[in-house]
CSV table of C-alpha atoms in Angstrom, one decimal:
chain,number,residue,atom,x,y,z
A,7,MET,CA,-18.5,25.0,-1.8
A,8,LYS,CA,-18.7,21.7,0.0
A,9,LYS,CA,-16.1,19.0,-0.6
A,10,LEU,CA,-17.8,16.0,-2.1
A,11,LEU,CA,-16.3,12.6,-2.4
A,12,LEU,CA,-17.7,9.9,-4.6
A,13,HIS,CA,-16.8,6.5,-3.0
A,14,LEU,CA,-16.8,3.7,-5.5
A,15,ASP,CA,-16.3,0.3,-3.8
A,16,THR,CA,-16.2,-3.0,-5.6
A,17,ASP,CA,-17.5,-4.8,-2.5
A,18,PRO,CA,-21.4,-5.1,-2.1
A,19,VAL,CA,-21.3,-2.5,0.7
A,20,ALA,CA,-19.0,0.5,0.6
A,21,SER,CA,-16.3,0.4,3.3
A,22,THR,CA,-17.2,2.2,6.6
A,23,PHE,CA,-13.4,2.4,7.3
A,24,ASP,CA,-12.7,4.3,4.2
A,25,GLN,CA,-15.6,6.7,4.7
A,26,ALA,CA,-14.6,7.4,8.3
A,27,VAL,CA,-11.0,8.3,7.2
A,28,ALA,CA,-12.4,10.6,4.5
A,29,TYR,CA,-14.5,12.5,7.0
A,30,ASP,CA,-11.4,12.9,9.3
A,31,ALA,CA,-9.5,14.2,6.3
A,32,GLY,CA,-12.0,17.1,5.9
A,33,VAL,CA,-14.5,15.8,3.4
A,34,ASP,CA,-17.9,17.4,3.9
A,35,ASN,CA,-20.1,14.7,2.3
A,36,ILE,CA,-19.6,11.2,0.8
A,37,ILE,CA,-21.7,9.7,-1.9
A,38,ALA,CA,-21.1,6.0,-1.5
A,39,HIS,CA,-21.8,3.1,-4.0
A,40,GLY,CA,-21.0,-0.5,-3.4
A,41,GLY,CA,-20.9,-3.1,-6.1
A,42,ALA,CA,-18.9,-0.8,-8.4
A,43,THR,CA,-17.7,-2.4,-11.7
A,44,ARG,CA,-16.0,-1.0,-14.8
A,45,ASP,CA,-19.4,-1.3,-16.5
A,46,ASN,CA,-21.6,0.7,-14.1
A,47,VAL,CA,-19.5,3.6,-12.9
A,48,THR,CA,-19.7,6.0,-15.8
A,49,PRO,CA,-23.0,7.6,-14.8
A,50,HIS,CA,-21.7,8.2,-11.3
A,51,VAL,CA,-18.6,9.8,-12.7
A,52,HIS,CA,-20.6,12.0,-15.0
A,53,GLY,CA,-22.7,13.0,-12.0
A,54,MET,CA,-19.5,14.4,-10.4
A,55,ILE,CA,-18.0,16.2,-13.4
A,56,PHE,CA,-21.1,17.8,-14.9
A,57,THR,CA,-22.5,19.3,-11.7
A,58,ARG,CA,-19.6,21.6,-11.1
A,59,GLY,CA,-17.5,23.5,-13.6
A,60,GLY,CA,-14.2,25.4,-13.9
A,61,LYS,CA,-12.4,26.1,-10.7
A,62,ASN,CA,-15.2,24.4,-8.7
A,63,LEU,CA,-14.3,21.0,-10.1
A,64,LYS,CA,-11.5,20.6,-7.6
A,65,ASN,CA,-14.2,20.5,-4.8
A,66,SER,CA,-15.3,17.1,-6.1
A,67,ALA,CA,-13.2,13.9,-6.0
A,68,ILE,CA,-13.4,10.1,-6.3
A,69,PHE,CA,-12.2,7.4,-4.0
A,70,ILE,CA,-12.0,3.8,-5.4
A,71,GLY,CA,-11.7,0.9,-2.9
A,72,GLY,CA,-12.7,-2.7,-2.3
A,73,SER,CA,-11.1,-5.9,-1.3
A,74,ASN,CA,-10.7,-7.1,-4.9
A,75,VAL,CA,-7.6,-5.2,-6.0
A,76,PRO,CA,-7.7,-6.2,-9.8
A,77,ALA,CA,-11.4,-5.3,-10.0
A,78,SER,CA,-10.8,-1.9,-8.3
A,79,GLU,CA,-8.0,-1.2,-10.8
A,80,LEU,CA,-10.4,-1.9,-13.6
A,81,VAL,CA,-12.8,0.6,-12.1
A,82,GLY,CA,-10.0,3.1,-12.0
A,83,LYS,CA,-9.4,2.7,-15.7
A,84,ALA,CA,-13.2,3.1,-16.4
A,85,VAL,CA,-13.3,6.3,-14.3
A,86,LYS,CA,-10.4,7.9,-16.2
A,87,LYS,CA,-12.1,6.9,-19.5
A,88,ALA,CA,-15.3,8.6,-18.4
A,89,PHE,CA,-13.6,12.0,-18.2
A,90,PHE,CA,-13.7,14.6,-21.0
A,91,GLY,CA,-10.2,16.1,-21.3
A,92,PRO,CA,-9.9,18.8,-18.6
A,93,VAL,CA,-13.5,18.1,-17.4
A,94,SER,CA,-12.3,15.7,-14.6
A,95,VAL,CA,-11.9,15.4,-10.9
A,96,SER,CA,-9.1,14.0,-8.8
A,97,VAL,CA,-9.1,10.3,-8.1
A,98,MET,CA,-7.6,8.1,-5.4
A,99,LEU,CA,-7.1,4.4,-5.9
A,100,ASP,CA,-6.5,2.4,-2.7
A,101,PRO,CA,-8.1,-1.0,-2.9
A,102,ASN,CA,-7.9,-3.0,0.4
A,103,GLY,CA,-5.7,-0.2,1.7
A,104,SER,CA,-2.8,-1.7,-0.2
A,105,ASN,CA,-1.2,1.5,-1.5
A,106,THR,CA,-1.3,3.5,1.7
A,107,THR,CA,-0.3,0.5,3.8
A,108,ALA,CA,2.7,-0.3,1.6
A,109,ALA,CA,3.7,3.4,1.6
A,110,ALA,CA,3.6,3.4,5.4
A,111,ILE,CA,5.7,0.2,5.6
A,112,ALA,CA,8.4,1.7,3.4
A,113,ARG,CA,8.5,5.0,5.2
A,114,LYS,CA,8.7,3.3,8.6
A,115,VAL,CA,11.6,1.1,7.4
A,116,LEU,CA,13.4,4.2,6.2
A,117,THR,CA,13.2,6.0,9.5
A,118,ASP,CA,16.8,7.0,10.0
A,119,TYR,CA,17.8,4.2,7.7
A,120,ASP,CA,19.2,4.2,4.2
A,121,VAL,CA,18.1,1.2,2.1
A,122,LYS,CA,20.5,2.0,-0.7
A,123,GLY,CA,22.6,-1.0,-1.5
A,124,LYS,CA,20.7,-3.2,0.9
A,125,ASN,CA,19.0,-6.6,0.4
A,126,VAL,CA,15.3,-6.6,1.1
A,127,VAL,CA,13.2,-9.7,1.6
A,128,ILE,CA,9.4,-9.3,1.6
A,129,LEU,CA,7.4,-12.3,2.9
A,130,GLY,CA,4.0,-12.1,1.2
A,131,SER,CA,3.5,-11.6,-2.5
A,132,GLY,CA,0.1,-10.0,-2.4
A,133,PRO,CA,-0.7,-6.4,-3.3
A,134,VAL,CA,0.9,-4.9,-0.1
A,135,GLY,CA,4.1,-6.9,-0.7
A,136,GLN,CA,4.2,-6.0,-4.3
A,137,ARG,CA,3.8,-2.3,-3.7
A,138,THR,CA,6.3,-2.4,-0.9
A,139,ALA,CA,8.8,-4.0,-3.3
A,140,LEU,CA,8.3,-1.1,-5.7
A,141,TYR,CA,9.0,1.5,-3.0
A,142,MET,CA,12.1,-0.3,-1.8
A,143,LEU,CA,13.5,-0.4,-5.3
A,144,LYS,CA,12.6,3.3,-5.8
A,145,GLU,CA,14.6,4.1,-2.7
A,146,GLY,CA,17.7,2.3,-4.1
A,147,ALA,CA,17.6,-1.2,-2.6
A,148,LYS,CA,20.2,-3.4,-4.2
A,149,GLN,CA,18.0,-6.4,-4.4
A,150,VAL,CA,14.4,-7.1,-3.4
A,151,THR,CA,13.1,-10.7,-3.1
A,152,LEU,CA,9.3,-11.3,-3.0
A,153,THR,CA,8.3,-14.6,-1.5
A,154,CYS,CA,5.3,-16.9,-0.8
A,155,ARG,CA,4.9,-20.6,-0.1
A,156,SER,CA,4.8,-21.4,-3.8
A,157,MET,CA,7.8,-20.7,-6.0
A,158,GLU,CA,5.6,-21.0,-9.1
A,159,ARG,CA,3.3,-18.3,-7.8
A,160,SER,CA,6.3,-16.1,-6.8
A,161,LYS,CA,7.7,-16.4,-10.3
A,162,ALA,CA,4.4,-15.5,-11.8
A,163,THR,CA,4.1,-12.4,-9.6
A,164,VAL,CA,7.5,-11.0,-10.3
A,165,LYS,CA,7.0,-11.6,-14.0
A,166,GLU,CA,3.8,-9.5,-13.9
A,167,MET,CA,5.7,-6.8,-12.0
A,168,LYS,CA,8.4,-6.7,-14.7
A,169,GLU,CA,5.8,-6.4,-17.4
A,170,HIS,CA,3.7,-3.8,-15.7
A,171,TYR,CA,6.4,-1.7,-13.9
A,172,GLY,CA,9.6,-2.6,-15.6
A,173,VAL,CA,11.3,-3.6,-12.3
A,174,ASP,CA,13.4,-6.6,-11.5
A,175,VAL,CA,12.3,-8.5,-8.3
A,176,LEU,CA,13.6,-11.9,-7.3
A,177,PRO,CA,11.1,-14.7,-6.5
A,178,GLY,CA,11.4,-16.7,-3.4
A,179,GLU,CA,9.8,-19.7,-1.7
A,180,THR,CA,9.0,-19.9,2.0
A,181,ARG,CA,7.3,-23.3,2.3
A,182,SER,CA,9.1,-24.2,5.5
A,183,ASP,CA,10.8,-22.6,8.5
A,184,GLU,CA,14.2,-23.8,7.1
A,185,ALA,CA,13.4,-22.2,3.8
A,186,VAL,CA,12.7,-18.9,5.5
A,187,LYS,CA,15.9,-19.1,7.5
A,188,ARG,CA,17.9,-19.7,4.3
A,189,ILE,CA,16.3,-16.8,2.4
A,190,LEU,CA,16.9,-14.4,5.3
A,191,ALA,CA,20.6,-15.4,5.7
A,192,GLU,CA,21.8,-12.4,3.7
A,193,ALA,CA,18.8,-10.1,4.1
A,194,ASN,CA,19.3,-6.6,5.6
A,195,VAL,CA,15.6,-5.7,5.7
A,196,VAL,CA,12.8,-8.2,6.4
A,197,ILE,CA,9.2,-7.2,5.8
A,198,ALA,CA,6.4,-9.5,6.8
A,199,ALA,CA,3.3,-8.8,4.6
A,200,GLY,CA,1.6,-12.2,5.0
A,201,PRO,CA,-2.0,-13.0,6.0
A,202,ALA,CA,-3.4,-12.1,9.4
A,203,GLY,CA,-2.7,-14.5,12.2
A,204,VAL,CA,0.2,-16.3,10.5
A,205,CYS,CA,3.8,-16.2,11.7
A,206,VAL,CA,5.8,-16.1,8.6
A,207,VAL,CA,9.1,-15.4,10.3
A,208,PRO,CA,9.6,-18.0,13.1
A,209,GLU,CA,12.2,-17.5,15.9
A,210,MET,CA,14.5,-20.1,14.4
A,211,ALA,CA,14.7,-18.1,11.2
A,212,LEU,CA,16.2,-15.2,13.1
A,213,GLU,CA,18.6,-17.1,15.3
A,214,ASN,CA,22.3,-16.3,14.8
A,215,ASN,CA,21.5,-14.0,11.9
A,216,THR,CA,24.0,-11.2,11.7
A,217,SER,CA,22.8,-9.4,8.5
A,218,ILE,CA,19.3,-8.3,9.4
A,219,GLU,CA,19.1,-4.6,10.5
A,220,VAL,CA,15.4,-3.8,10.2
A,221,VAL,CA,12.3,-5.9,10.6
A,222,ALA,CA,8.7,-4.8,9.9
A,223,ASP,CA,5.4,-6.6,10.2
A,224,VAL,CA,1.8,-5.6,9.2
A,225,ASN,CA,0.0,-8.4,11.0
A,226,ALA,CA,-1.7,-7.3,14.2
A,227,VAL,CA,-3.6,-10.6,14.7
A,228,PRO,CA,-1.9,-13.2,17.0
A,229,PRO,CA,0.2,-14.9,16.2
A,230,LEU,CA,2.1,-12.0,14.7
A,231,GLY,CA,4.0,-12.3,11.5
A,232,VAL,CA,7.4,-12.1,13.1
A,233,ALA,CA,8.4,-14.0,16.2
A,234,GLY,CA,9.4,-11.6,19.0
A,235,MET,CA,7.5,-8.6,17.4
A,236,GLU,CA,5.1,-6.5,19.4
A,237,VAL,CA,2.4,-4.5,17.6
A,238,MET,CA,3.5,-1.3,19.3
A,239,ASP,CA,7.2,-1.6,18.4
A,240,ASN,CA,8.2,1.6,16.7
A,241,GLY,CA,11.9,1.2,16.1
A,242,ALA,CA,12.6,-1.0,19.2
A,243,GLU,CA,16.1,-2.5,19.2
A,244,LYS,CA,16.1,-6.2,19.7
A,245,ASN,CA,19.2,-8.4,19.2
A,246,GLY,CA,20.8,-5.8,17.0
A,247,MET,CA,17.7,-5.4,14.8
A,248,ARG,CA,15.2,-2.5,14.7
A,249,TYR,CA,11.5,-3.6,14.9
A,250,TYR,CA,8.4,-1.9,13.5
A,251,GLY,CA,5.0,-3.5,14.5
A,252,ALA,CA,1.6,-3.4,12.9
A,253,ILE,CA,0.2,-0.6,15.1
A,254,ALA,CA,3.1,1.7,14.6
A,255,ILE,CA,2.8,1.1,10.8
A,256,GLY,CA,-1.0,1.4,10.9
A,257,ASN,CA,-0.9,4.7,12.7
A,258,PHE,CA,1.3,6.1,10.0
A,259,LYS,CA,-0.9,4.5,7.3
A,260,MET,CA,-3.8,6.6,8.7
A,261,LYS,CA,-1.7,9.7,8.3
A,262,VAL,CA,-0.9,8.8,4.7
A,263,HIS,CA,-4.5,7.9,3.9
A,264,ARG,CA,-5.8,11.2,5.3
A,265,GLY,CA,-3.1,13.2,3.6
A,266,ALA,CA,-3.9,11.6,0.3
A,267,ILE,CA,-7.6,12.3,0.6
A,268,SER,CA,-6.9,15.9,1.5
A,269,SER,CA,-4.7,16.4,-1.5
A,270,LEU,CA,-7.5,15.4,-3.9
A,271,PHE,CA,-9.1,18.7,-3.3
A,272,GLU,CA,-6.1,20.8,-4.4
A,273,SER,CA,-6.8,20.2,-8.1
A,274,ASN,CA,-9.2,18.5,-10.4
A,275,ASP,CA,-6.7,16.3,-12.3
A,276,ALA,CA,-4.7,14.2,-9.8
A,277,PHE,CA,-4.7,10.4,-10.0
A,278,LEU,CA,-3.3,8.8,-6.8
A,279,ASP,CA,-2.4,5.2,-7.1
A,280,GLU,CA,0.5,2.9,-6.2
A,281,THR,CA,3.0,5.1,-8.1
A,282,THR,CA,1.9,8.4,-6.6
A,283,ILE,CA,0.6,7.8,-3.1
A,284,TYR,CA,4.2,7.1,-2.0
A,285,ASP,CA,5.2,10.6,-3.0
A,286,ILE,CA,2.6,11.9,-0.6
A,287,ALA,CA,3.8,9.6,2.2
A,288,CYS,CA,7.3,11.0,1.8
A,289,LYS,CA,6.1,14.5,2.7
A,290,ILE,CA,4.6,13.3,6.0
A,291,ASP,CA,6.5,13.1,9.2
A,292,ASN,CA,6.8,9.4,10.0
A,293,GLU,CA,7.9,9.8,13.6
A,294,GLN,CA,5.3,9.1,16.4
């Protein structure tokens, strides 16, 4: 029986990227719908669960994507609500690639490195930064600070994380180069998860720093997120720090994405999201 993937995307046109990765993961055919909302997905879900029964349900699955993360999460809730008990299919939620990207960052940072008892600073409080914070805490980080240019916004973000996940993350502000230098003064791990084409860690913020051990950056658009970073850095040692660039992280992200898609067809009741995709990433070799 063919492996069918229902691709629900909150953007007007379903992502070509996500479909290409799904085919590379072994999916036989994709049924793609853009403009997905919590109000219009139920008929599509029913089309997947009522056309196959019993053990054949595991040959159908659903992928939820889109650039609007909150909207995609609402679609995820609507999809689960459309199931009828055991009459369900497995679902993967990865809006804007945030879950697989964050999982890849975390696993790269942890290459031959133990984050237990360490201080982690994440520059960028968007979905990728938030999920990376969750994974760092899960791995035993002593303290995780999530920053952006506005302390007010940082405080609001960590408050939401506390309410939703029950975790304690510190807020931080990086409005100036001097502020970045101060917040990195006692950091052991630095992760740049800011917008493309913006250097969030300038050279002066790293000068004379003796605490930083690992630096990671997901920005592949010049200027890169970290001064002195190269996109192909894959554990390169520079000034006593280990560097991981966007291409090295991105290559592993693709492995995680494909692995997660493949796992959807092992059962008909998996729900892969920010709390479970990381578990899949941990089973994949992160060496390149």
